[in-house]
PDB file of C-alpha atoms in Angstrom:
ATOM      1  CA  MET A  32      23.437-118.739 123.130  1.00 83.00           C
ATOM      2  CA  ALA A  33      20.670-121.029 124.323  1.00 90.00           C
ATOM      3  CA  ARG A  34      17.865-120.275 126.727  1.00 94.00           C
ATOM      4  CA  ALA A  35      16.746-123.156 128.902  1.00 96.00           C
ATOM      5  CA  ARG A  36      14.515-124.105 131.800  1.00 96.00           C
ATOM      6  CA  VAL A  37      15.180-126.837 134.288  1.00 97.00           C
ATOM      7  CA  LEU A  38      12.272-128.236 136.290  1.00 97.00           C
ATOM      8  CA  ILE A  39      13.315-129.911 139.518  1.00 97.00           C
ATOM      9  CA  ARG A  40      10.997-131.878 141.759  1.00 95.00           C
ATOM     10  CA  PRO A  41      11.194-134.430 144.573  1.00 95.00           C
ATOM     11  CA  LYS A  42      11.593-137.953 143.256  1.00 95.00           C
ATOM     12  CA  SER A  43       8.429-140.001 143.277  1.00 90.00           C
ATOM     13  CA  GLY A  44       8.224-141.965 146.497  1.00 90.00           C
ATOM     14  CA  ILE A  45       9.782-139.157 148.533  1.00 94.00           C
ATOM     15  CA  LEU A  46       7.241-137.543 150.826  1.00 93.00           C
ATOM     16  CA  ASP A  47       6.677-133.920 149.891  1.00 95.00           C
ATOM     17  CA  PRO A  48       5.073-132.288 152.934  1.00 94.00           C
ATOM     18  CA  GLN A  49       4.849-128.921 151.136  1.00 93.00           C
ATOM     19  CA  GLY A  50       2.813-130.488 148.358  1.00 95.00           C
ATOM     20  CA  GLU A  51       0.597-132.217 150.904  1.00 94.00           C
ATOM     21  CA  ALA A  52      -0.019-128.971 152.780  1.00 94.00           C
ATOM     22  CA  VAL A  53      -1.019-127.182 149.579  1.00 96.00           C
ATOM     23  CA  GLU A  54      -3.233-130.108 148.598  1.00 96.00           C
ATOM     24  CA  ARG A  55      -5.053-129.806 151.916  1.00 95.00           C
ATOM     25  CA  ALA A  56      -5.430-126.027 151.484  1.00 96.00           C
ATOM     26  CA  LEU A  57      -6.996-126.026 148.014  1.00 97.00           C
ATOM     27  CA  PRO A  58     -10.433-127.203 149.197  1.00 96.00           C
ATOM     28  CA  ALA A  59     -10.628-124.100 151.430  1.00 94.00           C
ATOM     29  CA  LEU A  60     -10.999-122.115 148.192  1.00 95.00           C
ATOM     30  CA  GLY A  61     -13.553-124.525 146.862  1.00 96.00           C
ATOM     31  CA  PHE A  62     -11.118-126.376 144.618  1.00 96.00           C
ATOM     32  CA  ASP A  63     -11.900-130.015 145.262  1.00 94.00           C
ATOM     33  CA  GLY A  64     -10.335-132.952 143.529  1.00 92.00           C
ATOM     34  CA  ALA A  65      -6.677-131.883 143.332  1.00 94.00           C
ATOM     35  CA  SER A  66      -4.340-134.704 144.262  1.00 95.00           C
ATOM     36  CA  ASP A  67      -0.692-135.699 144.108  1.00 93.00           C
ATOM     37  CA  VAL A  68       0.465-132.072 144.494  1.00 94.00           C
ATOM     38  CA  ARG A  69       4.249-131.893 144.252  1.00 94.00           C
ATOM     39  CA  ILE A  70       6.307-128.752 144.752  1.00 95.00           C
ATOM     40  CA  GLY A  71       9.628-128.266 143.050  1.00 96.00           C
ATOM     41  CA  ARG A  72      11.554-125.372 141.617  1.00 96.00           C
ATOM     42  CA  LEU A  73      12.317-123.814 138.273  1.00 97.00           C
ATOM     43  CA  VAL A  74      15.758-122.700 137.148  1.00 97.00           C
ATOM     44  CA  GLU A  75      15.910-120.479 134.063  1.00 96.00           C
ATOM     45  CA  LEU A  76      19.237-119.804 132.485  1.00 95.00           C
ATOM     46  CA  GLU A  77      21.030-118.646 129.379  1.00 95.00           C
ATOM     47  CA  LEU A  78      24.112-120.540 128.448  1.00 93.00           C
ATOM     48  CA  ASP A  79      26.650-120.862 125.695  1.00 91.00           C
ATOM     49  CA  ASP A  80      26.295-124.572 125.267  1.00 88.00           C
ATOM     50  CA  ALA A  81      23.102-126.428 126.153  1.00 88.00           C
ATOM     51  CA  ALA A  82      25.101-129.646 126.053  1.00 90.00           C
ATOM     52  CA  ASP A  83      26.457-128.747 129.504  1.00 91.00           C
ATOM     53  CA  LEU A  84      23.009-128.716 131.060  1.00 94.00           C
ATOM     54  CA  ASP A  85      22.828-132.356 131.985  1.00 95.00           C
ATOM     55  CA  GLN A  86      26.081-132.200 133.930  1.00 96.00           C
ATOM     56  CA  MET A  87      24.994-128.919 135.553  1.00 96.00           C
ATOM     57  CA  CYS A  88      21.869-130.688 136.804  1.00 97.00           C
ATOM     58  CA  GLU A  89      23.689-133.794 137.956  1.00 96.00           C
ATOM     59  CA  ARG A  90      26.358-131.874 139.837  1.00 96.00           C
ATOM     60  CA  LEU A  91      24.619-128.786 141.204  1.00 97.00           C
ATOM     61  CA  LEU A  92      21.140-127.746 140.086  1.00 97.00           C
ATOM     62  CA  ALA A  93      19.569-130.977 141.332  1.00 97.00           C
ATOM     63  CA  ASN A  94      20.556-133.608 143.874  1.00 97.00           C
ATOM     64  CA  PRO A  95      19.982-136.832 141.934  1.00 96.00           C
ATOM     65  CA  LEU A  96      19.571-138.792 145.162  1.00 96.00           C
ATOM     66  CA  ILE A  97      16.357-136.964 146.039  1.00 97.00           C
ATOM     67  CA  GLU A  98      15.301-135.015 142.947  1.00 97.00           C
ATOM     68  CA  ASP A  99      14.316-135.610 139.345  1.00 97.00           C
ATOM     69  CA  TYR A 100      14.848-132.942 136.737  1.00 97.00           C
ATOM     70  CA  GLU A 101      13.579-132.135 133.287  1.00 97.00           C
ATOM     71  CA  ILE A 102      15.485-129.950 130.878  1.00 96.00           C
ATOM     72  CA  GLU A 103      13.637-127.799 128.378  1.00 95.00           C
ATOM     73  CA  VAL A 104      15.683-125.842 125.853  1.00 93.00           C
ATOM     74  CA  VAL A 105      13.458-122.904 124.967  1.00 89.00           C
ATOM     75  CA  SER A 106      15.565-121.428 122.178  1.00 81.00           C
ATOM     76  CA  SER A 107      18.968-122.074 120.791  1.00 67.00           C
TER      77      SER A 107
ATOM     78  CA  MET B 182      45.776-131.309 169.174  1.00 90.00           C
ATOM     79  CA  ARG B 183      44.157-128.533 167.188  1.00 97.00           C
ATOM     80  CA  PHE B 184      40.537-128.269 166.055  1.00 98.00           C
ATOM     81  CA  GLY B 185      39.661-126.197 162.990  1.00 98.00           C
ATOM     82  CA  VAL B 186      36.104-124.823 162.839  1.00 98.00           C
ATOM     83  CA  VAL B 187      35.026-123.678 159.381  1.00 98.00           C
ATOM     84  CA  ARG B 188      33.014-120.486 159.005  1.00 98.00           C
ATOM     85  CA  PHE B 189      30.973-119.916 155.827  1.00 98.00           C
ATOM     86  CA  PRO B 190      28.868-116.861 155.040  1.00 97.00           C
ATOM     87  CA  GLY B 191      25.683-117.636 156.960  1.00 97.00           C
ATOM     88  CA  THR B 192      27.244-119.950 159.541  1.00 97.00           C
ATOM     89  CA  CYS B 193      25.922-119.105 163.016  1.00 97.00           C
ATOM     90  CA  ASP B 194      27.134-121.790 165.426  1.00 98.00           C
ATOM     91  CA  GLU B 195      30.873-121.442 164.936  1.00 98.00           C
ATOM     92  CA  ILE B 196      31.509-119.636 168.220  1.00 98.00           C
ATOM     93  CA  ASP B 197      29.791-122.314 170.307  1.00 98.00           C
ATOM     94  CA  ALA B 198      31.651-124.971 168.296  1.00 98.00           C
ATOM     95  CA  LEU B 199      34.950-123.184 168.875  1.00 98.00           C
ATOM     96  CA  ARG B 200      34.229-122.993 172.591  1.00 97.00           C
ATOM     97  CA  ALA B 201      33.347-126.701 172.741  1.00 98.00           C
ATOM     98  CA  CYS B 202      36.590-127.587 170.938  1.00 98.00           C
ATOM     99  CA  ALA B 203      38.612-125.259 173.170  1.00 98.00           C
ATOM    100  CA  ALA B 204      37.334-127.168 176.193  1.00 97.00           C
ATOM    101  CA  VAL B 205      39.339-130.215 175.092  1.00 97.00           C
ATOM    102  CA  GLY B 206      42.143-128.841 172.904  1.00 96.00           C
ATOM    103  CA  ASP B 207      43.347-125.895 170.846  1.00 97.00           C
ATOM    104  CA  ALA B 208      40.786-124.410 168.484  1.00 98.00           C
ATOM    105  CA  GLN B 209      40.927-122.016 165.560  1.00 98.00           C
ATOM    106  CA  LEU B 210      38.428-120.582 163.118  1.00 98.00           C
ATOM    107  CA  LEU B 211      38.936-121.298 159.419  1.00 98.00           C
ATOM    108  CA  TRP B 212      37.468-119.114 156.680  1.00 98.00           C
ATOM    109  CA  HIS B 213      35.615-120.893 153.889  1.00 97.00           C
ATOM    110  CA  GLY B 214      37.396-118.841 151.218  1.00 96.00           C
ATOM    111  CA  ASP B 215      40.855-120.019 152.258  1.00 97.00           C
ATOM    112  CA  ALA B 216      41.935-123.354 150.815  1.00 97.00           C
ATOM    113  CA  ASP B 217      43.991-123.971 153.949  1.00 97.00           C
ATOM    114  CA  LEU B 218      43.225-126.024 157.065  1.00 98.00           C
ATOM    115  CA  LYS B 219      46.140-124.348 158.898  1.00 98.00           C
ATOM    116  CA  GLY B 220      47.483-127.512 160.424  1.00 97.00           C
ATOM    117  CA  SER B 221      44.211-128.578 162.050  1.00 97.00           C
ATOM    118  CA  ASP B 222      44.044-132.145 163.357  1.00 97.00           C
ATOM    119  CA  VAL B 223      40.232-132.280 163.466  1.00 98.00           C
ATOM    120  CA  ILE B 224      37.785-130.349 161.277  1.00 98.00           C
ATOM    121  CA  VAL B 225      34.374-129.249 162.510  1.00 98.00           C
ATOM    122  CA  ILE B 226      31.797-127.897 160.052  1.00 98.00           C
ATOM    123  CA  PRO B 227      29.302-126.101 162.288  1.00 98.00           C
ATOM    124  CA  GLY B 228      25.653-125.277 161.881  1.00 98.00           C
ATOM    125  CA  GLY B 229      23.869-122.300 160.430  1.00 97.00           C
ATOM    126  CA  PHE B 230      22.489-121.264 157.077  1.00 97.00           C
ATOM    127  CA  SER B 231      25.484-121.194 154.760  1.00 96.00           C
ATOM    128  CA  TYR B 232      24.750-119.249 151.582  1.00 95.00           C
ATOM    129  CA  GLY B 233      21.247-118.609 152.889  1.00 95.00           C
ATOM    130  CA  ASP B 234      20.322-122.230 152.145  1.00 95.00           C
ATOM    131  CA  TYR B 235      20.005-121.106 148.511  1.00 95.00           C
ATOM    132  CA  LEU B 236      19.218-123.808 145.938  1.00 95.00           C
ATOM    133  CA  ARG B 237      19.337-126.625 148.528  1.00 96.00           C
ATOM    134  CA  VAL B 238      20.723-126.740 152.055  1.00 96.00           C
ATOM    135  CA  GLY B 239      24.477-127.215 151.848  1.00 96.00           C
ATOM    136  CA  ALA B 240      24.572-127.238 148.048  1.00 96.00           C
ATOM    137  CA  LEU B 241      26.634-124.087 147.543  1.00 96.00           C
ATOM    138  CA  ALA B 242      28.873-124.272 150.613  1.00 97.00           C
ATOM    139  CA  ARG B 243      30.364-127.540 149.495  1.00 95.00           C
ATOM    140  CA  LEU B 244      31.891-125.674 146.536  1.00 96.00           C
ATOM    141  CA  SER B 245      33.807-123.219 148.755  1.00 97.00           C
ATOM    142  CA  PRO B 246      37.623-123.338 148.408  1.00 97.00           C
ATOM    143  CA  VAL B 247      38.090-124.804 151.885  1.00 98.00           C
ATOM    144  CA  MET B 248      35.971-127.839 151.011  1.00 98.00           C
ATOM    145  CA  GLY B 249      38.524-129.165 148.523  1.00 98.00           C
ATOM    146  CA  GLU B 250      41.027-129.283 151.377  1.00 98.00           C
ATOM    147  CA  VAL B 251      38.456-130.845 153.700  1.00 98.00           C
ATOM    148  CA  ALA B 252      37.836-133.582 151.109  1.00 98.00           C
ATOM    149  CA  LYS B 253      41.581-134.307 150.844  1.00 98.00           C
ATOM    150  CA  PHE B 254      41.927-134.309 154.623  1.00 98.00           C
ATOM    151  CA  ALA B 255      38.973-136.697 154.895  1.00 98.00           C
ATOM    152  CA  ALA B 256      40.377-138.999 152.204  1.00 98.00           C
ATOM    153  CA  ALA B 257      43.640-139.180 154.159  1.00 97.00           C
ATOM    154  CA  GLY B 258      41.726-140.372 157.222  1.00 97.00           C
ATOM    155  CA  GLY B 259      41.486-137.040 159.061  1.00 97.00           C
ATOM    156  CA  PRO B 260      38.533-136.708 161.443  1.00 98.00           C
ATOM    157  CA  VAL B 261      35.713-134.448 160.205  1.00 98.00           C
ATOM    158  CA  LEU B 262      32.497-133.669 162.073  1.00 98.00           C
ATOM    159  CA  GLY B 263      29.548-131.935 160.409  1.00 98.00           C
ATOM    160  CA  ILE B 264      26.862-130.563 162.690  1.00 98.00           C
ATOM    161  CA  CYS B 265      23.402-129.644 161.350  1.00 98.00           C
ATOM    162  CA  ASN B 266      24.159-127.438 158.326  1.00 98.00           C
ATOM    163  CA  GLY B 267      27.642-128.961 158.458  1.00 98.00           C
ATOM    164  CA  PHE B 268      26.042-132.401 158.095  1.00 98.00           C
ATOM    165  CA  GLN B 269      24.002-131.100 155.161  1.00 98.00           C
ATOM    166  CA  ILE B 270      27.181-129.757 153.537  1.00 98.00           C
ATOM    167  CA  LEU B 271      29.045-133.060 154.014  1.00 98.00           C
ATOM    168  CA  ALA B 272      26.080-134.947 152.514  1.00 98.00           C
ATOM    169  CA  GLU B 273      25.960-132.621 149.493  1.00 97.00           C
ATOM    170  CA  ALA B 274      29.720-133.068 149.097  1.00 97.00           C
ATOM    171  CA  GLY B 275      29.264-136.838 149.105  1.00 97.00           C
ATOM    172  CA  LEU B 276      31.562-137.202 152.121  1.00 98.00           C
ATOM    173  CA  VAL B 277      28.795-138.910 154.107  1.00 98.00           C
ATOM    174  CA  PRO B 278      25.856-140.841 152.623  1.00 98.00           C
ATOM    175  CA  GLY B 279      22.294-139.622 152.237  1.00 98.00           C
ATOM    176  CA  ALA B 280      20.495-136.300 152.054  1.00 98.00           C
ATOM    177  CA  LEU B 281      18.588-134.076 154.470  1.00 98.00           C
ATOM    178  CA  LEU B 282      15.019-133.247 153.459  1.00 97.00           C
ATOM    179  CA  PRO B 283      12.608-130.717 154.995  1.00 96.00           C
ATOM    180  CA  ASN B 284      11.112-131.880 158.297  1.00 97.00           C
ATOM    181  CA  LEU B 285       7.855-133.751 157.781  1.00 95.00           C
ATOM    182  CA  SER B 286       6.128-131.241 160.075  1.00 94.00           C
ATOM    183  CA  LEU B 287       7.408-128.375 157.878  1.00 92.00           C
ATOM    184  CA  ARG B 288       8.231-126.694 161.186  1.00 94.00           C
ATOM    185  CA  PHE B 289      11.530-125.557 162.565  1.00 97.00           C
ATOM    186  CA  VAL B 290      12.105-127.864 165.543  1.00 97.00           C
ATOM    187  CA  CYS B 291      14.054-126.660 168.560  1.00 97.00           C
ATOM    188  CA  ARG B 292      14.183-129.059 171.504  1.00 97.00           C
ATOM    189  CA  GLU B 293      16.464-131.395 173.405  1.00 97.00           C
ATOM    190  CA  VAL B 294      16.450-134.965 172.147  1.00 98.00           C
ATOM    191  CA  ASP B 295      17.953-138.206 173.399  1.00 98.00           C
ATOM    192  CA  LEU B 296      20.475-139.665 170.965  1.00 98.00           C
ATOM    193  CA  VAL B 297      21.399-143.336 171.152  1.00 98.00           C
ATOM    194  CA  VAL B 298      24.964-144.138 170.122  1.00 98.00           C
ATOM    195  CA  ALA B 299      24.800-146.653 167.264  1.00 98.00           C
ATOM    196  CA  THR B 300      28.517-147.115 166.630  1.00 98.00           C
ATOM    197  CA  ALA B 301      31.592-146.352 168.709  1.00 98.00           C
ATOM    198  CA  ARG B 302      34.047-146.775 165.851  1.00 97.00           C
ATOM    199  CA  THR B 303      34.255-143.079 164.876  1.00 98.00           C
ATOM    200  CA  PRO B 304      36.652-140.679 166.601  1.00 97.00           C
ATOM    201  CA  PHE B 305      33.651-138.719 167.888  1.00 98.00           C
ATOM    202  CA  THR B 306      32.028-141.702 169.566  1.00 98.00           C
ATOM    203  CA  SER B 307      35.281-143.397 170.592  1.00 97.00           C
ATOM    204  CA  THR B 308      34.731-142.540 174.255  1.00 96.00           C
ATOM    205  CA  SER B 309      31.097-143.742 174.110  1.00 97.00           C
ATOM    206  CA  SER B 310      29.608-147.214 174.006  1.00 98.00           C
ATOM    207  CA  VAL B 311      26.876-148.462 171.701  1.00 98.00           C
ATOM    208  CA  GLY B 312      23.571-147.849 173.462  1.00 98.00           C
ATOM    209  CA  ASP B 313      24.761-144.825 175.453  1.00 98.00           C
ATOM    210  CA  VAL B 314      22.176-142.051 175.472  1.00 98.00           C
ATOM    211  CA  LEU B 315      23.273-138.432 174.995  1.00 98.00           C
ATOM    212  CA  ARG B 316      20.882-135.557 175.616  1.00 98.00           C
ATOM    213  CA  ILE B 317      21.558-132.899 172.998  1.00 98.00           C
ATOM    214  CA  PRO B 318      19.519-130.040 171.497  1.00 98.00           C
ATOM    215  CA  ALA B 319      18.224-130.259 167.929  1.00 98.00           C
ATOM    216  CA  LYS B 320      17.244-127.129 165.990  1.00 98.00           C
ATOM    217  CA  HIS B 321      16.630-127.335 162.272  1.00 98.00           C
ATOM    218  CA  LYS B 322      14.044-127.220 159.515  1.00 96.00           C
ATOM    219  CA  SER B 323      15.663-129.646 157.074  1.00 97.00           C
ATOM    220  CA  GLY B 324      16.801-132.600 159.118  1.00 98.00           C
ATOM    221  CA  ARG B 325      14.884-135.525 157.685  1.00 98.00           C
ATOM    222  CA  PHE B 326      17.608-138.036 156.899  1.00 98.00           C
ATOM    223  CA  TYR B 327      16.967-139.953 153.705  1.00 98.00           C
ATOM    224  CA  VAL B 328      18.592-142.660 151.671  1.00 97.00           C
ATOM    225  CA  PRO B 329      16.722-144.741 149.104  1.00 96.00           C
ATOM    226  CA  ASP B 330      15.131-147.749 150.820  1.00 93.00           C
ATOM    227  CA  ALA B 331      17.429-150.133 148.986  1.00 94.00           C
ATOM    228  CA  GLN B 332      20.508-148.462 150.503  1.00 96.00           C
ATOM    229  CA  LEU B 333      19.398-148.604 154.130  1.00 98.00           C
ATOM    230  CA  PRO B 334      20.369-152.245 154.821  1.00 98.00           C
ATOM    231  CA  GLU B 335      23.811-151.564 153.366  1.00 98.00           C
ATOM    232  CA  LEU B 336      24.227-148.481 155.555  1.00 98.00           C
ATOM    233  CA  VAL B 337      23.327-150.492 158.643  1.00 98.00           C
ATOM    234  CA  ALA B 338      25.457-153.489 157.622  1.00 98.00           C
ATOM    235  CA  ASN B 339      28.450-151.214 157.045  1.00 98.00           C
ATOM    236  CA  ASP B 340      28.064-149.788 160.558  1.00 98.00           C
ATOM    237  CA  GLN B 341      27.537-146.290 159.175  1.00 98.00           C
ATOM    238  CA  VAL B 342      24.699-145.258 161.480  1.00 98.00           C
ATOM    239  CA  LEU B 343      26.239-142.975 164.119  1.00 98.00           C
ATOM    240  CA  PHE B 344      23.226-141.978 166.244  1.00 98.00           C
ATOM    241  CA  ARG B 345      19.513-142.727 166.318  1.00 98.00           C
ATOM    242  CA  TYR B 346      16.837-140.640 167.988  1.00 98.00           C
ATOM    243  CA  ALA B 347      15.521-142.465 171.045  1.00 98.00           C
ATOM    244  CA  ASP B 348      12.137-144.165 170.662  1.00 98.00           C
ATOM    245  CA  GLY B 349       9.374-141.668 170.022  1.00 97.00           C
ATOM    246  CA  GLN B 350      11.733-138.691 169.774  1.00 98.00           C
ATOM    247  CA  ASN B 351      12.365-138.508 166.028  1.00 98.00           C
ATOM    248  CA  PRO B 352      11.731-134.774 165.480  1.00 98.00           C
ATOM    249  CA  ASN B 353      11.744-134.658 161.689  1.00 98.00           C
ATOM    250  CA  GLY B 354      10.666-137.937 160.106  1.00 97.00           C
ATOM    251  CA  SER B 355      14.183-139.266 159.536  1.00 98.00           C
ATOM    252  CA  LEU B 356      14.400-142.718 158.013  1.00 98.00           C
ATOM    253  CA  ASP B 357      14.943-145.411 160.657  1.00 98.00           C
ATOM    254  CA  ASP B 358      15.213-142.652 163.332  1.00 98.00           C
ATOM    255  CA  ILE B 359      18.707-141.874 162.031  1.00 98.00           C
ATOM    256  CA  ALA B 360      20.162-138.696 163.564  1.00 98.00           C
ATOM    257  CA  GLY B 361      23.706-139.057 162.268  1.00 98.00           C
ATOM    258  CA  VAL B 362      25.831-141.175 159.952  1.00 98.00           C
ATOM    259  CA  CYS B 363      29.476-141.667 159.055  1.00 98.00           C
ATOM    260  CA  ASN B 364      31.429-142.555 155.940  1.00 98.00           C
ATOM    261  CA  LEU B 365      32.561-146.100 155.255  1.00 98.00           C
ATOM    262  CA  ALA B 366      35.942-145.571 156.923  1.00 98.00           C
ATOM    263  CA  GLY B 367      34.335-143.985 159.977  1.00 98.00           C
ATOM    264  CA  ASN B 368      36.481-140.838 160.100  1.00 98.00           C
ATOM    265  CA  VAL B 369      33.859-138.464 158.658  1.00 98.00           C
ATOM    266  CA  ALA B 370      30.662-138.071 160.657  1.00 98.00           C
ATOM    267  CA  GLY B 371      27.586-135.862 160.489  1.00 98.00           C
ATOM    268  CA  LEU B 372      24.606-135.358 162.771  1.00 98.00           C
ATOM    269  CA  MET B 373      21.663-132.985 162.938  1.00 98.00           C
ATOM    270  CA  PRO B 374      21.562-132.248 166.708  1.00 98.00           C
ATOM    271  CA  HIS B 375      24.073-129.837 168.220  1.00 98.00           C
ATOM    272  CA  PRO B 376      26.656-131.289 170.628  1.00 98.00           C
ATOM    273  CA  GLU B 377      28.391-127.884 170.772  1.00 98.00           C
ATOM    274  CA  HIS B 378      25.314-126.449 172.513  1.00 98.00           C
ATOM    275  CA  ALA B 379      25.504-129.095 175.259  1.00 98.00           C
ATOM    276  CA  VAL B 380      28.890-128.550 176.874  1.00 97.00           C
ATOM    277  CA  ASP B 381      28.062-126.458 179.945  1.00 95.00           C
ATOM    278  CA  ALA B 382      26.073-127.578 182.990  1.00 94.00           C
ATOM    279  CA  LEU B 383      24.783-124.015 183.340  1.00 92.00           C
ATOM    280  CA  ILE B 384      22.459-124.469 180.367  1.00 87.00           C
ATOM    281  CA  GLY B 385      21.537-128.111 180.925  1.00 90.00           C
ATOM    282  CA  SER B 386      23.322-131.078 179.417  1.00 96.00           C
ATOM    283  CA  ILE B 387      27.077-131.561 179.041  1.00 97.00           C
ATOM    284  CA  ASP B 388      26.613-134.716 176.971  1.00 98.00           C
ATOM    285  CA  GLY B 389      27.749-132.969 173.794  1.00 98.00           C
ATOM    286  CA  LEU B 390      31.245-132.671 175.179  1.00 97.00           C
ATOM    287  CA  ARG B 391      31.605-136.415 174.660  1.00 97.00           C
ATOM    288  CA  LEU B 392      32.005-135.987 170.886  1.00 98.00           C
ATOM    289  CA  PHE B 393      34.788-133.434 171.237  1.00 98.00           C
ATOM    290  CA  GLU B 394      36.542-135.465 173.936  1.00 97.00           C
ATOM    291  CA  GLY B 395      36.329-138.505 171.689  1.00 97.00           C
ATOM    292  CA  ALA B 396      37.952-136.641 168.817  1.00 97.00           C
ATOM    293  CA  ALA B 397      40.676-135.287 171.095  1.00 95.00           C
ATOM    294  CA  ALA B 398      41.353-138.736 172.532  1.00 93.00           C
ATOM    295  CA  SER B 399      41.616-140.563 169.222  1.00 86.00           C
ATOM    296  CA  ALA B 400      42.573-137.998 166.609  1.00 62.00           C
ATOM    297  CA  ALA B 401      46.019-136.817 167.572  1.00 56.00           C
ATOM    298  CA  PRO B 402      47.939-139.891 166.421  1.00 51.00           C
ATOM    299  CA  ALA B 403      45.785-140.444 163.318  1.00 45.00           C
ATOM    300  CA  ALA B 404      46.053-136.995 161.752  1.00 45.00           C
ATOM    301  CA  ALA B 405      49.747-136.677 161.078  1.00 42.00           C
TER     302      ALA B 405
END
């Protein structure tokens, strides 16, 4: 049994209006100087075989046309 | 001539779609869990929020049992129309090119837009001419059509752009003002605006009827 995290985010070059909105909001709290804010999502899962993860990402967890993903196997 | 309108959990426009289809032919509802198109000659995937838009819009619905049959039907040349969430589902299934991203405004848009017909080679635009303008409501939060820049010229060259938003009316930031596209063969089409909501003069435009009439006019012989 492996425990893994998959980080999914918009591909670079794709406008991320959520990230832009958050970037514009941070200065309201006095946090200046944050840039290139990108918002994605995190999938945590336990699975029998971490070798399946890449295919899981390619075929469902991410849409490779618009998203990049990073796989992190936390424990195996 | 029988239309099949697919209902998923979270679909909300199937009744309007059914009514639009019934105006030009026979129409029946299909349940997403049944791998059976029940003899339909045209398939309509209507709008809504299938599976609550979980993970990504359209990502889970395309794995429903009915979608395997829709893919076979499409591969055999059967006419398939995806509207709004239906377009998103077809894109996730790889049956039409591209992806639908959140609107640049991050707002849910709900307004009538003018759509310019970009190709008349699909069943749904077969009774239209290139350049015709159809006034049809759009209502969505993830309608920003996207393909990688390098793929756009190919899409245009292959005559796969179905509709464009009229000048200045792009409601969501779609690439090249694209409101709808079709597959290479032209029998599978998707668009964000809602022709099924524009079929009765009582509530404004009847321009949406054109897509259903087109399917009825051209589909019967093709979908044996």
